CSV table of C-alpha atoms and ligand atoms in Angstrom, one decimal:
chain,number,residue,atom,x,y,z
A,5,MET,CA,30.7,-15.5,34.9
A,6,LEU,CA,27.4,-18.3,36.1
A,7,CYS,CA,25.6,-14.7,37.3
A,8,LEU,CA,26.3,-14.2,34.3
A,9,PHE,CA,25.1,-17.1,31.8
A,10,TRP,CA,21.8,-16.9,33.9
A,11,PHE,CA,21.2,-13.0,34.0
A,12,SER,CA,22.0,-13.8,29.7
A,13,VAL,CA,19.0,-17.3,29.5
A,14,VAL,CA,16.5,-15.1,32.0
A,15,SER,CA,16.4,-11.9,29.7
A,16,THR,CA,16.3,-14.3,26.9
A,17,LEU,CA,13.3,-16.7,27.8
A,18,LEU,CA,11.1,-13.2,29.5
A,19,THR,CA,11.3,-11.5,25.9
A,20,VAL,CA,10.6,-14.8,24.1
A,21,LEU,CA,7.5,-14.8,27.0
A,22,LYS,CA,7.1,-11.3,25.9
A,23,ASN,CA,6.7,-11.5,22.2
A,24,ARG,CA,4.7,-14.3,22.3
A,25,GLY,CA,2.1,-12.4,24.7
A,26,TYR,CA,2.7,-14.8,27.1
A,27,LEU,CA,4.2,-12.0,30.2
A,28,GLN,CA,2.3,-8.4,31.5
A,29,ILE,CA,4.7,-7.4,33.1
A,30,PRO,CA,4.1,-3.4,32.3
A,31,TYR,CA,7.7,-2.5,31.1
A,32,PHE,CA,7.7,-5.3,28.9
A,33,SER,CA,3.8,-5.2,27.3
A,34,GLN,CA,4.4,-1.4,27.0
A,35,LYS,CA,7.3,-2.2,24.3
A,36,TYR,CA,5.7,-3.9,21.5
A,37,PRO,CA,1.5,-4.6,20.4
A,38,PRO,CA,0.2,-7.5,20.9
A,39,VAL,CA,0.8,-10.8,19.1
A,40,LYS,CA,-0.3,-14.5,19.0
A,41,PHE,CA,1.4,-17.5,19.9
A,42,LEU,CA,1.3,-18.9,16.3
A,43,SER,CA,2.7,-23.1,16.5
A,44,GLU,CA,5.7,-24.2,13.4
A,45,LYS,CA,3.0,-25.1,11.2
A,46,ASP,CA,0.9,-22.7,10.9
A,47,ARG,CA,2.9,-19.1,12.0
A,48,LYS,CA,4.5,-18.4,7.5
A,49,ARG,CA,7.9,-16.6,6.9
A,50,ILE,CA,5.9,-13.0,4.7
A,51,LEU,CA,7.8,-10.9,3.0
A,52,ILE,CA,6.3,-7.6,2.8
A,53,THR,CA,7.4,-4.9,-0.4
A,54,GLY,CA,7.0,-1.3,0.1
A,55,GLY,CA,6.3,-2.7,4.2
A,56,ALA,CA,7.2,1.0,5.2
A,57,GLY,CA,4.7,3.0,3.2
A,58,PHE,CA,1.0,4.0,4.2
A,59,VAL,CA,-1.1,0.5,2.7
A,60,GLY,CA,2.1,-1.7,3.3
A,61,SER,CA,3.0,-0.6,7.7
A,62,HIS,CA,-0.6,-1.2,8.3
A,63,LEU,CA,-0.4,-4.9,6.0
A,64,THR,CA,2.5,-5.7,8.7
A,65,ASP,CA,1.1,-4.5,11.5
A,66,LYS,CA,-1.8,-7.4,10.8
A,67,LEU,CA,0.8,-10.2,9.6
A,68,MET,CA,3.6,-9.2,13.0
A,69,MET,CA,-0.6,-9.3,15.7
A,70,ASP,CA,-1.6,-12.3,13.5
A,71,GLY,CA,1.8,-13.9,15.1
A,72,HIS,CA,4.1,-14.6,11.7
A,73,GLU,CA,7.4,-14.0,10.6
A,74,VAL,CA,7.8,-10.2,8.5
A,75,THR,CA,10.3,-9.2,7.2
A,76,VAL,CA,10.1,-5.5,5.3
A,77,VAL,CA,11.9,-4.4,2.5
A,78,ASP,CA,11.7,-1.1,1.3
A,79,ASN,CA,13.7,1.6,-0.3
A,80,PHE,CA,12.3,4.5,1.6
A,81,PHE,CA,11.5,6.4,-1.7
A,82,THR,CA,7.9,7.3,-0.3
A,83,GLY,CA,8.1,5.3,3.1
A,84,ARG,CA,8.6,6.0,6.3
A,85,LYS,CA,10.7,3.9,9.8
A,86,ARG,CA,7.8,6.1,11.5
A,87,ASN,CA,6.0,3.8,10.5
A,88,VAL,CA,6.7,0.7,11.2
A,89,GLU,CA,8.7,1.8,14.0
A,90,HIS,CA,6.7,0.1,17.0
A,91,TRP,CA,8.4,-3.9,15.4
A,92,ILE,CA,12.0,-2.7,15.0
A,93,GLY,CA,13.2,-5.2,18.0
A,94,HIS,CA,10.7,-7.9,17.8
A,95,GLU,CA,12.2,-11.2,16.8
A,96,ASN,CA,9.5,-11.5,14.5
A,97,PHE,CA,10.4,-9.3,12.4
A,98,GLU,CA,13.1,-7.0,10.2
A,99,LEU,CA,13.3,-4.0,8.2
A,100,ILE,CA,16.1,-4.9,5.2
A,101,ASN,CA,17.0,-1.3,2.8
A,102,HIS,CA,17.4,-2.4,-0.2
A,103,ASP,CA,15.3,-1.2,-3.8
A,104,VAL,CA,13.1,-3.9,-5.3
A,105,VAL,CA,15.5,-3.5,-8.7
A,106,GLU,CA,18.2,-5.4,-7.7
A,107,PRO,CA,17.9,-8.6,-6.9
A,108,LEU,CA,17.3,-9.6,-3.4
A,109,TYR,CA,18.3,-14.3,-1.6
A,110,ILE,CA,16.1,-14.7,1.7
A,111,GLU,CA,13.8,-17.6,2.4
A,112,VAL,CA,9.7,-16.6,2.8
A,113,ASP,CA,6.5,-18.7,1.4
A,114,GLN,CA,5.0,-15.5,0.9
A,115,ILE,CA,5.5,-12.0,-0.6
A,116,TYR,CA,2.9,-9.2,-0.9
A,117,HIS,CA,4.7,-7.4,-3.6
A,118,LEU,CA,3.7,-3.3,-2.9
A,119,ALA,CA,6.4,-1.9,-3.5
A,120,SER,CA,5.6,1.4,-5.6
A,121,PRO,CA,5.3,4.9,-5.6
A,122,ALA,CA,1.2,4.8,-5.5
A,123,SER,CA,-0.1,8.8,-6.2
A,124,PRO,CA,0.6,10.7,-9.2
A,125,PRO,CA,2.7,13.3,-7.5
A,126,ASN,CA,5.2,10.9,-6.3
A,127,TYR,CA,4.9,8.6,-8.9
A,128,MET,CA,5.0,11.1,-12.4
A,129,TYR,CA,8.7,12.6,-10.1
A,130,ASN,CA,10.7,10.6,-11.4
A,131,PRO,CA,8.7,8.2,-14.7
A,132,ILE,CA,11.4,6.0,-15.2
A,133,LYS,CA,12.9,4.4,-12.0
A,134,THR,CA,8.1,3.7,-11.3
A,135,LEU,CA,9.0,2.0,-14.6
A,136,LYS,CA,11.6,0.4,-13.4
A,137,THR,CA,10.3,-0.6,-9.9
A,138,ASN,CA,7.2,-2.2,-11.4
A,139,THR,CA,8.8,-3.7,-14.0
A,140,ILE,CA,12.4,-5.1,-13.1
A,141,GLY,CA,11.2,-5.3,-8.9
A,142,THR,CA,8.4,-7.2,-10.6
A,143,LEU,CA,10.6,-9.7,-12.4
A,144,ASN,CA,12.7,-9.7,-9.0
A,145,MET,CA,10.4,-10.8,-6.8
A,146,LEU,CA,8.4,-13.4,-8.7
A,147,GLY,CA,11.7,-14.5,-9.6
A,148,LEU,CA,12.2,-15.3,-5.8
A,149,ALA,CA,9.1,-17.0,-5.5
A,150,LYS,CA,10.2,-19.1,-8.0
A,151,ARG,CA,13.3,-20.3,-6.7
A,152,VAL,CA,11.4,-21.0,-3.2
A,153,GLY,CA,8.2,-22.0,-4.0
A,154,ALA,CA,6.5,-18.4,-2.3
A,155,ARG,CA,3.2,-17.7,-3.2
A,156,LEU,CA,3.2,-13.7,-4.3
A,157,LEU,CA,0.7,-11.5,-4.4
A,158,LEU,CA,0.9,-8.1,-6.7
A,159,ALA,CA,-0.5,-4.8,-4.7
A,160,SER,CA,-1.8,-4.0,-8.7
A,161,THR,CA,-4.8,-1.0,-9.1
A,162,SER,CA,-8.3,-0.4,-10.8
A,163,GLU,CA,-4.8,2.5,-12.7
A,164,VAL,CA,-5.1,-0.4,-14.8
A,165,TYR,CA,-8.2,0.2,-16.3
A,166,GLY,CA,-7.3,3.9,-16.8
A,167,ASP,CA,-10.0,6.2,-18.4
A,168,PRO,CA,-12.7,3.1,-18.0
A,169,GLU,CA,-15.5,3.3,-20.6
A,170,VAL,CA,-17.3,0.8,-19.1
A,171,HIS,CA,-19.3,1.1,-16.3
A,172,PRO,CA,-19.2,-0.7,-13.7
A,173,GLN,CA,-16.0,-1.8,-14.2
A,174,ASN,CA,-15.0,-5.4,-13.3
A,175,GLU,CA,-11.8,-8.0,-13.6
A,176,GLU,CA,-13.0,-8.7,-17.2
A,177,TYR,CA,-12.8,-5.6,-18.2
A,178,TRP,CA,-9.1,-4.4,-20.3
A,179,GLY,CA,-9.7,-1.0,-19.5
A,180,HIS,CA,-8.8,1.8,-21.0
A,181,VAL,CA,-5.6,3.9,-20.8
A,182,ASN,CA,-2.8,5.8,-23.4
A,183,PRO,CA,0.7,4.6,-23.1
A,184,ILE,CA,2.1,7.7,-23.3
A,185,GLY,CA,0.2,10.4,-21.0
A,186,PRO,CA,1.7,11.5,-18.0
A,187,ARG,CA,0.3,8.8,-15.8
A,188,ALA,CA,1.3,5.7,-18.5
A,189,CYS,CA,4.3,4.4,-16.2
A,190,TYR,CA,2.1,4.0,-13.2
A,191,ASP,CA,-0.7,2.5,-15.6
A,192,GLU,CA,1.6,0.9,-18.0
A,193,GLY,CA,3.9,-0.7,-16.0
A,194,LYS,CA,0.9,-2.1,-13.5
A,195,ARG,CA,-0.3,-3.9,-16.5
A,196,VAL,CA,2.5,-4.8,-17.2
A,197,ALA,CA,3.5,-6.4,-13.4
A,198,GLU,CA,0.1,-8.0,-13.5
A,199,THR,CA,1.0,-9.9,-17.2
A,200,MET,CA,4.5,-11.3,-15.9
A,201,CYS,CA,2.6,-12.3,-12.5
A,202,TYR,CA,0.9,-14.6,-14.7
A,203,ALA,CA,3.5,-15.5,-17.5
A,204,TYR,CA,5.2,-16.9,-14.4
A,205,MET,CA,2.3,-18.6,-12.4
A,206,LYS,CA,2.1,-20.8,-16.5
A,207,GLN,CA,5.6,-21.1,-17.2
A,208,GLU,CA,6.8,-21.4,-13.9
A,209,GLY,CA,4.5,-22.8,-11.5
A,210,VAL,CA,4.9,-19.9,-9.1
A,211,GLU,CA,1.5,-19.1,-7.8
A,212,VAL,CA,0.1,-15.7,-7.8
A,213,ARG,CA,-2.4,-13.7,-6.7
A,214,VAL,CA,-3.4,-10.4,-7.4
A,215,ALA,CA,-5.4,-7.9,-5.5
A,216,ARG,CA,-6.9,-4.7,-8.0
A,217,ILE,CA,-7.0,-1.9,-5.5
A,218,PHE,CA,-9.3,1.3,-5.1
A,219,ASN,CA,-8.4,4.6,-3.5
A,220,THR,CA,-7.6,3.9,0.3
A,221,PHE,CA,-7.2,5.9,3.1
A,222,GLY,CA,-6.2,6.4,6.9
A,223,SER,CA,-3.6,7.1,9.2
A,224,ARG,CA,0.4,6.8,7.7
A,225,MET,CA,-1.2,8.0,4.1
A,226,HIS,CA,0.8,11.1,3.1
A,227,MET,CA,-0.3,14.3,4.0
A,228,ASN,CA,0.3,15.3,0.0
A,229,ASP,CA,-0.6,12.7,-2.1
A,230,GLY,CA,-2.1,15.4,-4.8
A,231,ARG,CA,-5.2,13.4,-4.2
A,232,VAL,CA,-9.1,14.2,-3.1
A,233,VAL,CA,-9.3,12.6,0.7
A,234,SER,CA,-5.7,14.6,1.5
A,235,ASN,CA,-6.5,17.7,-0.3
A,236,PHE,CA,-9.6,18.4,1.4
A,237,ILE,CA,-9.6,17.4,4.9
A,238,LEU,CA,-5.8,19.1,4.8
A,239,GLN,CA,-7.4,22.4,2.5
A,240,ALA,CA,-10.3,22.3,5.4
A,241,LEU,CA,-8.7,21.8,9.0
A,242,GLN,CA,-5.8,25.0,7.3
A,243,GLY,CA,-9.0,27.2,6.9
A,244,GLU,CA,-8.5,27.4,3.2
A,245,PRO,CA,-11.2,26.8,-0.4
A,246,LEU,CA,-11.4,22.9,-1.5
A,247,THR,CA,-9.7,21.9,-4.5
A,248,VAL,CA,-12.2,20.3,-7.5
A,249,TYR,CA,-9.7,19.5,-10.8
A,250,GLY,CA,-12.0,20.8,-14.2
A,251,SER,CA,-16.3,20.0,-13.5
A,252,GLY,CA,-16.0,18.0,-10.3
A,253,SER,CA,-18.4,15.8,-11.7
A,254,GLN,CA,-16.0,12.7,-11.8
A,255,THR,CA,-16.6,10.3,-9.0
A,256,ARG,CA,-14.7,7.6,-6.5
A,257,ALA,CA,-15.2,4.6,-5.0
A,258,PHE,CA,-13.1,4.6,-1.8
A,259,GLN,CA,-11.9,2.3,0.8
A,260,TYR,CA,-10.6,2.8,4.6
A,261,VAL,CA,-7.2,1.0,5.2
A,262,SER,CA,-8.6,-1.5,7.3
A,263,ASP,CA,-10.7,-3.3,4.8
A,264,LEU,CA,-8.1,-3.1,2.6
A,265,VAL,CA,-5.6,-5.4,5.1
A,266,ASN,CA,-8.7,-7.5,5.8
A,267,GLY,CA,-9.1,-8.5,2.2
A,268,LEU,CA,-5.2,-8.5,1.0
A,269,VAL,CA,-5.1,-11.2,3.4
A,270,SER,CA,-7.9,-13.1,2.0
A,271,LEU,CA,-6.9,-12.9,-1.3
A,272,MET,CA,-3.5,-14.2,-0.3
A,273,ASN,CA,-4.6,-17.7,1.1
A,274,SER,CA,-7.9,-17.5,-1.4
A,275,ASN,CA,-7.6,-20.4,-4.8
A,276,ILE,CA,-7.9,-17.4,-6.9
A,277,SER,CA,-5.3,-16.5,-8.9
A,278,SER,CA,-6.9,-14.3,-11.8
A,279,PRO,CA,-7.0,-10.5,-10.3
A,280,VAL,CA,-10.2,-9.6,-7.5
A,281,ASN,CA,-11.2,-5.8,-7.1
A,282,LEU,CA,-10.5,-4.3,-3.3
A,283,VAL,CA,-12.8,-1.7,-2.7
A,284,ASN,CA,-15.4,-0.1,-1.0
A,285,PRO,CA,-18.8,0.3,-3.5
A,286,THR,CA,-20.1,3.5,-2.6
A,287,TYR,CA,-18.8,6.0,-4.4
A,288,ARG,CA,-18.7,9.7,-4.3
A,289,SER,CA,-18.4,12.9,-6.4
A,290,PRO,CA,-16.5,15.9,-5.1
A,291,LEU,CA,-19.3,17.9,-6.1
A,292,SER,CA,-21.3,16.2,-3.5
A,293,ILE,CA,-19.4,18.6,-0.6
A,294,ARG,CA,-20.8,21.7,0.9
A,295,SER,CA,-17.7,24.1,1.6
A,296,GLN,CA,-15.7,26.9,0.1
A,297,ILE,CA,-14.4,25.7,-3.5
A,298,GLN,CA,-12.0,26.5,-5.5
A,299,PHE,CA,-12.1,24.8,-9.4
A,300,LEU,CA,-8.8,24.1,-10.9
A,301,PRO,CA,-7.6,23.4,-14.5
A,302,GLU,CA,-8.7,19.0,-15.0
A,303,ALA,CA,-5.7,16.7,-14.9
A,304,GLN,CA,-4.9,15.1,-18.4
A,305,ASP,CA,-5.8,11.4,-18.3
A,306,ASP,CA,-7.0,11.9,-14.7
A,307,PRO,CA,-10.9,9.0,-14.8
A,308,ARG,CA,-13.2,11.1,-15.6
A,309,ARG,CA,-15.9,8.4,-13.4
A,310,ARG,CA,-14.9,5.2,-11.1
A,311,ARG,CA,-17.7,2.2,-10.6
A,312,PRO,CA,-16.2,-0.3,-8.8
A,313,ASP,CA,-17.8,-4.1,-9.2
A,314,ILE,CA,-16.3,-5.7,-5.5
A,315,ARG,CA,-18.7,-8.9,-6.6
A,316,LYS,CA,-16.3,-11.0,-7.4
A,317,ALA,CA,-14.2,-10.4,-4.1
A,318,LYS,CA,-18.0,-10.9,-2.3
A,319,MET,CA,-18.7,-14.3,-3.8
A,320,MET,CA,-15.4,-15.5,-4.0
A,321,LEU,CA,-13.3,-14.4,-0.8
A,322,GLY,CA,-16.4,-14.0,1.2
A,323,TRP,CA,-15.2,-9.9,1.5
A,324,GLU,CA,-16.2,-7.0,2.0
A,325,PRO,CA,-15.8,-3.6,3.6
A,326,VAL,CA,-17.1,-2.6,6.8
A,327,VAL,CA,-15.8,0.4,7.9
A,328,PRO,CA,-18.1,3.8,6.9
A,329,LEU,CA,-16.8,6.5,4.8
A,330,GLU,CA,-17.4,8.8,7.7
A,331,GLU,CA,-16.2,6.5,10.8
A,332,GLY,CA,-13.2,6.0,8.6
A,333,LEU,CA,-12.9,10.0,7.7
A,334,ASN,CA,-13.4,10.8,11.1
A,335,LYS,CA,-9.8,9.0,12.0
A,336,THR,CA,-8.8,10.1,8.6
A,337,ILE,CA,-9.2,13.4,10.2
A,338,GLN,CA,-7.5,12.8,13.6
A,339,TYR,CA,-4.5,11.3,12.5
A,340,PHE,CA,-3.6,14.4,10.1
A,341,SER,CA,-4.8,16.8,13.2
A,342,ARG,CA,-2.0,15.1,15.1
A,343,GLU,CA,0.5,15.4,12.1
A,344,LEU,CA,-0.2,19.2,12.1
A,345,GLU,CA,0.3,19.3,15.3
A,346,HIS,CA,3.7,17.6,15.6
A,347,GLN,CA,4.4,20.1,12.3
A,348,ALA,CA,3.1,23.2,14.1
A,349,ASN,CA,6.6,24.1,15.6
A,350,ASN,CA,7.6,24.5,11.7
A,351,GLN,CA,5.5,25.0,9.9
A,352,TYR,CA,6.5,21.9,7.8
A,353,ILE,CA,5.0,20.1,5.7
A,354,PRO,CA,7.0,18.5,2.2
A,355,LYS,CA,5.1,19.2,-0.3
A,356,PRO,CA,5.1,16.8,-3.7
A,357,LYS,CA,8.7,16.7,-5.7
A,358,ALA,CA,8.1,18.7,-9.3
A,359,ALA,CA,9.0,16.2,-11.8
A,360,ARG,CA,12.3,15.6,-12.9
A,361,GLN,CA,12.8,16.6,-15.9
A,362,LYS,CA,16.3,17.1,-18.2
A,363,LYS,CA,16.7,21.6,-18.9
A,364,GLY,CA,16.6,22.0,-22.6
A,365,ARG,CA,14.5,21.3,-26.0
A,366,PRO,CA,11.6,18.7,-25.2
A,367,ARG,CA,12.9,15.6,-26.5
A,368,GLN,CA,10.2,15.2,-30.3
A,369,HIS,CA,8.6,12.1,-30.1
A,370,ASN,CA,8.0,10.2,-34.0
B,27,NAD,N1,-2.7,3.9,-1.6
B,27,NAD,C1,-4.1,3.8,-2.5
B,27,NAD,O1,-5.0,3.9,-2.9
B,27,NAD,C2,-3.9,2.1,-3.9
B,27,NAD,C3,-4.2,1.9,-4.5
B,27,NAD,C4,-4.1,1.3,-5.1
B,27,NAD,C5,-2.5,0.2,-5.7
B,27,NAD,N2,-2.5,0.3,-4.2
B,27,NAD,C6,-0.8,-0.4,-4.3
B,27,NAD,O2,-0.7,-0.5,-3.4
B,27,NAD,C7,1.3,-0.3,-2.7
B,27,NAD,C8,1.0,0.5,-1.2
B,27,NAD,O3,0.4,1.6,-1.7
B,27,NAD,P1,0.9,2.9,-0.6
B,27,NAD,O4,-0.1,3.8,-1.0
B,27,NAD,O5,1.0,2.2,0.9
B,27,NAD,O6,2.0,4.0,-1.6
B,27,NAD,P2,3.0,4.5,-0.6
B,27,NAD,O7,4.3,5.0,-1.9
B,27,NAD,O8,3.2,4.7,1.0
B,27,NAD,O9,3.8,2.9,0.0
B,27,NAD,C9,4.6,2.6,-1.3
B,27,NAD,C10,6.6,2.0,-0.7
B,27,NAD,O10,7.1,1.0,-1.4
B,27,NAD,C11,8.7,1.7,-1.6
B,27,NAD,N3,9.3,1.6,-2.9
B,27,NAD,C12,8.7,2.5,-3.7
B,27,NAD,N4,9.4,2.0,-4.7
B,27,NAD,C13,10.6,1.0,-4.2
B,27,NAD,C14,11.5,0.5,-4.1
B,27,NAD,N5,11.8,0.0,-5.8
B,27,NAD,N6,12.0,-0.7,-4.3
B,27,NAD,C15,11.0,-1.3,-2.5
B,27,NAD,N7,10.1,-0.4,-1.9
B,27,NAD,C16,10.0,1.2,-3.2
B,27,NAD,C17,8.3,3.2,-1.2
B,27,NAD,O11,9.3,4.2,-0.3
B,27,NAD,C18,6.7,2.9,0.1
B,27,NAD,O12,7.4,2.8,1.4
B,27,NAD,C19,1.5,0.3,-3.7
B,27,NAD,O13,1.7,-0.7,-4.8
B,27,NAD,C20,0.0,0.6,-5.0
B,27,NAD,O14,0.6,1.0,-6.3
B,27,NAD,C21,-2.4,1.8,-3.8
């Protein structure tokens, strides 16, 4: 009995020391990435909705390694347990399978609200669900923030600018969005999510932060998200022609995921409650790439030109992207190659599902 008691005391002590980075026994130090020790005063309880997705899992890594207690909430619509599996079992980490459309009752200090499909094939697959996630889901998270006095950061998007008529786009621009087009479930969902944040701020005193995120790429991104970076990498690695939609004269800005994560954390811990663009402003047109190209019809409501203005983030957060496009692309190409190797045995790469539609005659709009 006494033996058992001492065994459990020693093993608990070793686990605590190992999690706080004091122990370097090979077996123990291999299990989790190193985690800083933060005093109780500095350590925060942080909720990340959509934390098993592409951006959310990198944000989880940063906040865990900084020494915070992180709870990831995800319904695994587009996220994967594999993205956060290296933290499962760590005393500072919790993974909850939960849909944000349902209320959540936990105690937290900060909420990074990322839950929402992000790529066109994923958010157009079930537009009603995308709307519910961005509206009811955001209301639920703001309600939680109000109840526990937490600060909430909304992962908004450059899509709130729609197909912009003003260049470059700074945060004062109200946007140019088609409210009944195929992308509206996402664009308008995010616009109303921003509106909800400011209603809760003004009416209830909830502290909010709004990040308008532009195209982001890096490891763990969805290989079949239908966007230009993943399309081109996958096609190039598989020796297929690169597909360009429309004339190919569209422009986009891209940022590497580690830059975005640093921007999100800076914004959360700043005193800036108005929206902030987060992106690398160097912009490119797909036609600047020399390769065999196949032209396809333009997608409806696809923005023709994106040219972000990030002066606000630079001046007010002291943040700017540091990873050059080429360096980020090389890391991402390595990730895609590894994933393709994993899948080589069954030659299976999941394709995006076609949008859900009821059979029969489409209803007329009045
Ligand atoms: N990646 C980008 O380029 C980009 C650009 C602009 C904005 N954003 C925003 O950043 C956030 C994260 O994007 P991402 O690229 O990591 O996408 P992602 O699809 O990889 O991650 C979204 C996560 O949210 C989860 N989720 C979706 N609906 C949910 C629900 N109802 N309840 C709980 N979890 C739910 C998914 O399972 C997934 O894990 C999104 O809000 C997105 O709109 C991303």
